């Protein structure tokens, strides 16, 4: 899809559809009024009669019958302006593009009216690009015709903003890449395959990459990850990519490949500390990469178990993000760490009651093998710290309790640092990808205690989303850390919650990119 800013009057465009945004309770404004006049008042009539209300995700094509250049006008809803945040803005444009594709339009233009602020360009482009997402079909036989938009024109957003446009497109495409990974069947996207995806990203940008397999994990003491993986025939992978972007004489010399290959052979022992060469911040983006979560011995119910192929959504987000961070050469040291494995029952699987020594030495009683995310992330955080992380953001489909707490409309979060959190929160606004911070009261800490070990991984009975996060926070080494529980936000399964897009969302991808941008900006 070609995207361009155009300054031609909308009525003169040669397009299949000219999209005009309308908010509920608002009249047509600005250039839409002229357009309506040229069309004989039919648009204003649709709005006045409430045949078109401007509700979010509402889309109505109106044939222009040759009265203007565009073949038709397509009214699309933004919902109430009061409710219109970055996420709904993207969602509205996502639906606009989806509908346009369904109708078979090839060339469309989006007209900016007063309902859309000038600075919404990023949201509009990201939303439209995300609307081009098409899950890759594995069906055999004749494929249905893929309906794609060839050209998207943006009218009324000014000119000379091509760099913003390019960045927004990259962000949208990265989100879609994460969504594609989320969708991938678990027998395809195995821990090994995830490592290969990481290697591809590393090769593309000449990044440093390290993939630890079972032998290296044992040497490094990553027993929590090993424990979760032990029921599976597929060996675990601890994946680390490093973008050395800090502005220093040592940076920019290109990366090195630490692991011989993605199979985890030939990697050295966990490398020593490698803080930013300039002594600046090193942001670690840590993703939960459970390629399938059966629950292990604490086996899940069969209904909806198939959804657990997306238990690597955190990994998808951090990998998609570092791809952009590296290609855009953001001047900040950023690493992506992915703890990849399967959580399966089997003769070698870990048991409820096991006590495991984590990589940083804390003992953990495994009470429920289905609370595996916090286990693999604990070791992943240790790995990030060993490699010089100064700030940590982890992303994980960690708890069903996140859905109970705030549902699919936002990511639930906790953090140990107000200042770092403020930056993450700002990144979330920039990204139009909602986060909501939950409290970490000291009172909850007692619920993490075990009778036999330093920590237990489950059976808290309440505040499940917070406690899952707090468990991980125990391994943050006191560094500024935030945890995004994307269990609900990464995949909307609620068929009634229709203003939040259904299926895989790529939640967190753009937050990671914006966070790197913001932290780099603060360093400049
Ligand atoms: N991957 C699940 C959480 C999840 C549930 C993600 C639904 C997406 C949709 C996680 O590993 C899990 O099983 N969590 C348990 C934790 C409990 C045993 C403390 C849960 O939420 O039930
Ligand atoms: Mn689980
Ligand atoms: Zn899980």
mmCIF file of N, CA and C in Angstrom, residues 353-406:
data_model
loop_
_atom_site.group_PDB
_atom_site.id
_atom_site.type_symbol
_atom_site.label_atom_id
_atom_site.label_comp_id
_atom_site.label_asym_id
_atom_site.label_seq_id
_atom_site.Cartn_x
_atom_site.Cartn_y
_atom_site.Cartn_z
ATOM 1 N N UNK A 353 5.033 -28.659 43.887
ATOM 2 C CA UNK A 353 5.796 -29.092 45.057
ATOM 3 C C UNK A 353 7.289 -29.031 44.829
ATOM 4 N N UNK A 354 7.707 -29.042 43.594
ATOM 5 C CA UNK A 354 9.141 -28.910 43.306
ATOM 6 C C UNK A 354 9.669 -27.586 43.856
ATOM 7 N N UNK A 355 10.939 -27.599 44.258
ATOM 8 C CA UNK A 355 11.608 -26.345 44.618
ATOM 9 C C UNK A 355 12.785 -26.169 43.671
ATOM 10 N N UNK A 356 12.833 -25.039 43.036
ATOM 11 C CA UNK A 356 13.819 -24.794 41.989
ATOM 12 C C UNK A 356 14.659 -23.571 42.360
ATOM 13 N N UNK A 357 15.971 -23.669 42.088
ATOM 14 C CA UNK A 357 16.863 -22.532 42.354
ATOM 15 C C UNK A 357 16.964 -21.679 41.092
ATOM 16 N N UNK A 358 16.581 -20.433 41.220
ATOM 17 C CA UNK A 358 16.600 -19.526 40.065
ATOM 18 C C UNK A 358 18.020 -19.115 39.710
ATOM 19 N N UNK A 359 18.170 -18.483 38.560
ATOM 20 C CA UNK A 359 19.495 -18.058 38.109
ATOM 21 C C UNK A 359 20.136 -17.073 39.091
ATOM 22 N N UNK A 360 19.327 -16.278 39.779
ATOM 23 C CA UNK A 360 19.962 -15.341 40.723
ATOM 24 C C UNK A 360 20.023 -15.907 42.129
ATOM 25 N N UNK A 361 19.682 -17.190 42.283
ATOM 26 C CA UNK A 361 19.926 -17.873 43.545
ATOM 27 C C UNK A 361 18.714 -18.015 44.447
ATOM 28 N N UNK A 362 17.637 -17.313 44.181
ATOM 29 C CA UNK A 362 16.456 -17.449 45.030
ATOM 30 C C UNK A 362 15.797 -18.806 44.769
ATOM 31 N N UNK A 363 15.263 -19.402 45.841
ATOM 32 C CA UNK A 363 14.551 -20.674 45.669
ATOM 33 C C UNK A 363 13.063 -20.401 45.479
ATOM 34 N N UNK A 364 12.456 -21.200 44.605
ATOM 35 C CA UNK A 364 11.043 -21.001 44.277
ATOM 36 C C UNK A 364 10.296 -22.318 44.413
ATOM 37 N N UNK A 365 9.229 -22.290 45.193
ATOM 38 C CA UNK A 365 8.357 -23.464 45.274
ATOM 39 C C UNK A 365 7.341 -23.379 44.130
ATOM 40 N N UNK A 366 7.330 -24.437 43.326
ATOM 41 C CA UNK A 366 6.369 -24.499 42.221
ATOM 42 C C UNK A 366 5.069 -25.050 42.797
ATOM 43 N N UNK A 367 4.111 -24.197 43.015
ATOM 44 C CA UNK A 367 2.831 -24.642 43.558
ATOM 45 C C UNK A 367 1.889 -25.041 42.430
ATOM 46 N N UNK A 368 1.983 -24.281 41.332
ATOM 47 C CA UNK A 368 1.106 -24.532 40.183
ATOM 48 C C UNK A 368 1.962 -24.401 38.929
ATOM 49 N N UNK A 369 2.053 -25.494 38.177
ATOM 50 C CA UNK A 369 2.946 -25.444 37.008
ATOM 51 C C UNK A 369 2.371 -24.558 35.900
ATOM 52 N N UNK A 370 1.110 -24.150 36.062
ATOM 53 C CA UNK A 370 0.501 -23.265 35.066
ATOM 54 C C UNK A 370 0.879 -21.797 35.294
ATOM 55 N N UNK A 371 1.473 -21.498 36.427
ATOM 56 C CA UNK A 371 1.974 -20.136 36.642
ATOM 57 C C UNK A 371 3.428 -20.104 36.187
ATOM 58 N N UNK A 372 3.634 -20.428 34.907
ATOM 59 C CA UNK A 372 4.984 -20.618 34.375
ATOM 60 C C UNK A 372 5.616 -19.328 33.838
ATOM 61 N N UNK A 373 4.755 -18.372 33.495
ATOM 62 C CA UNK A 373 5.280 -17.154 32.876
ATOM 63 C C UNK A 373 6.236 -16.418 33.792
ATOM 64 N N UNK A 374 5.826 -16.272 35.036
ATOM 65 C CA UNK A 374 6.663 -15.551 35.999
ATOM 66 C C UNK A 374 7.983 -16.282 36.229
ATOM 67 N N UNK A 375 7.961 -17.608 36.071
ATOM 68 C CA UNK A 375 9.195 -18.381 36.291
ATOM 69 C C UNK A 375 10.215 -18.098 35.190
ATOM 70 N N UNK A 376 9.758 -18.217 33.947
ATOM 71 C CA UNK A 376 10.708 -18.006 32.849
ATOM 72 C C UNK A 376 11.140 -16.548 32.791
ATOM 73 N N UNK A 377 10.237 -15.633 33.157
ATOM 74 C CA UNK A 377 10.594 -14.216 33.123
ATOM 75 C C UNK A 377 11.593 -13.865 34.223
ATOM 76 N N UNK A 378 11.460 -14.515 35.370
ATOM 77 C CA UNK A 378 12.413 -14.257 36.456
ATOM 78 C C UNK A 378 13.836 -14.521 35.957
ATOM 79 N N UNK A 379 14.048 -15.653 35.327
ATOM 80 C CA UNK A 379 15.387 -15.967 34.805
ATOM 81 C C UNK A 379 15.765 -15.041 33.646
ATOM 82 N N UNK A 380 14.782 -14.630 32.866
ATOM 83 C CA UNK A 380 15.077 -13.724 31.754
ATOM 84 C C UNK A 380 15.529 -12.357 32.277
ATOM 85 N N UNK A 381 14.926 -11.914 33.370
ATOM 86 C CA UNK A 381 15.358 -10.639 33.971
ATOM 87 C C UNK A 381 16.792 -10.756 34.482
ATOM 88 N N UNK A 382 17.097 -11.885 35.115
ATOM 89 C CA UNK A 382 18.464 -12.101 35.596
ATOM 90 C C UNK A 382 19.447 -12.039 34.427
ATOM 91 N N UNK A 383 19.048 -12.644 33.318
ATOM 92 C CA UNK A 383 19.891 -12.647 32.119
ATOM 93 C C UNK A 383 20.092 -11.220 31.600
ATOM 94 N N UNK A 384 19.031 -10.429 31.612
ATOM 95 C CA UNK A 384 19.128 -9.027 31.168
ATOM 96 C C UNK A 384 20.078 -8.252 32.075
ATOM 97 N N UNK A 385 19.956 -8.481 33.380
ATOM 98 C CA UNK A 385 20.824 -7.772 34.341
ATOM 99 C C UNK A 385 22.280 -8.188 34.166
ATOM 100 N N UNK A 386 22.504 -9.476 33.954
ATOM 101 C CA UNK A 386 23.875 -9.955 33.743
ATOM 102 C C UNK A 386 24.493 -9.319 32.508
ATOM 103 N N UNK A 387 23.627 -8.892 31.599
ATOM 104 C CA UNK A 387 24.117 -8.280 30.370
ATOM 105 C C UNK A 387 24.010 -6.760 30.383
ATOM 106 N N UNK A 388 23.889 -6.220 31.583
ATOM 107 C CA UNK A 388 24.047 -4.769 31.714
ATOM 108 C C UNK A 388 22.779 -3.939 31.653
ATOM 109 N N UNK A 389 21.605 -4.565 31.736
ATOM 110 C CA UNK A 389 20.366 -3.773 31.695
ATOM 111 C C UNK A 389 20.317 -2.799 32.863
ATOM 112 N N UNK A 390 19.909 -1.574 32.571
ATOM 113 C CA UNK A 390 19.704 -0.583 33.644
ATOM 114 C C UNK A 390 18.222 -0.286 33.839
ATOM 115 N N UNK A 391 17.408 -0.559 32.815
ATOM 116 C CA UNK A 391 15.964 -0.358 32.882
ATOM 117 C C UNK A 391 15.305 -1.572 32.233
ATOM 118 N N UNK A 392 14.237 -2.070 32.852
ATOM 119 C CA UNK A 392 13.612 -3.285 32.321
ATOM 120 C C UNK A 392 12.116 -3.083 32.116
ATOM 121 N N UNK A 393 11.666 -3.438 30.928
ATOM 122 C CA UNK A 393 10.229 -3.513 30.665
ATOM 123 C C UNK A 393 9.943 -4.944 30.239
ATOM 124 N N UNK A 394 9.102 -5.646 31.018
ATOM 125 C CA UNK A 394 8.743 -6.992 30.564
ATOM 126 C C UNK A 394 7.309 -7.015 30.072
ATOM 127 N N UNK A 395 7.093 -7.851 29.079
ATOM 128 C CA UNK A 395 5.760 -7.988 28.476
ATOM 129 C C UNK A 395 5.369 -9.454 28.490
ATOM 130 N N UNK A 396 4.199 -9.730 29.043
ATOM 131 C CA UNK A 396 3.826 -11.126 29.212
ATOM 132 C C UNK A 396 2.321 -11.318 29.232
ATOM 133 N N UNK A 397 1.880 -12.381 28.572
ATOM 134 C CA UNK A 397 0.501 -12.843 28.732
ATOM 135 C C UNK A 397 0.482 -13.639 30.036
ATOM 136 N N UNK A 398 0.472 -12.917 31.161
ATOM 137 C CA UNK A 398 0.794 -13.579 32.423
ATOM 138 C C UNK A 398 -0.391 -14.161 33.182
ATOM 139 N N UNK A 399 -1.499 -13.417 33.248
ATOM 140 C CA UNK A 399 -2.582 -13.904 34.111
ATOM 141 C C UNK A 399 -3.970 -13.709 33.515
ATOM 142 N N UNK A 400 -4.793 -14.709 33.726
ATOM 143 C CA UNK A 400 -6.218 -14.548 33.428
ATOM 144 C C UNK A 400 -6.795 -13.445 34.299
ATOM 145 N N UNK A 401 -6.177 -13.216 35.430
ATOM 146 C CA UNK A 401 -6.663 -12.183 36.357
ATOM 147 C C UNK A 401 -6.582 -10.780 35.757
ATOM 148 N N UNK A 402 -5.704 -10.601 34.757
ATOM 149 C CA UNK A 402 -5.632 -9.291 34.093
ATOM 150 C C UNK A 402 -6.953 -9.017 33.384
ATOM 151 N N UNK A 403 -7.549 -10.059 32.834
ATOM 152 C CA UNK A 403 -8.846 -9.916 32.160
ATOM 153 C C UNK A 403 -9.924 -9.557 33.173
ATOM 154 N N UNK A 404 -9.853 -10.194 34.325
ATOM 155 C CA UNK A 404 -10.832 -9.896 35.369
ATOM 156 C C UNK A 404 -10.660 -8.458 35.844
ATOM 157 N N UNK A 405 -9.402 -8.051 36.021
ATOM 158 C CA UNK A 405 -9.115 -6.726 36.579
ATOM 159 C C UNK A 405 -9.556 -5.598 35.652
ATOM 160 N N UNK A 406 -9.108 -5.610 34.403
ATOM 161 C CA UNK A 406 -9.486 -4.487 33.531
ATOM 162 C C UNK A 406 -9.960 -4.899 32.150
#
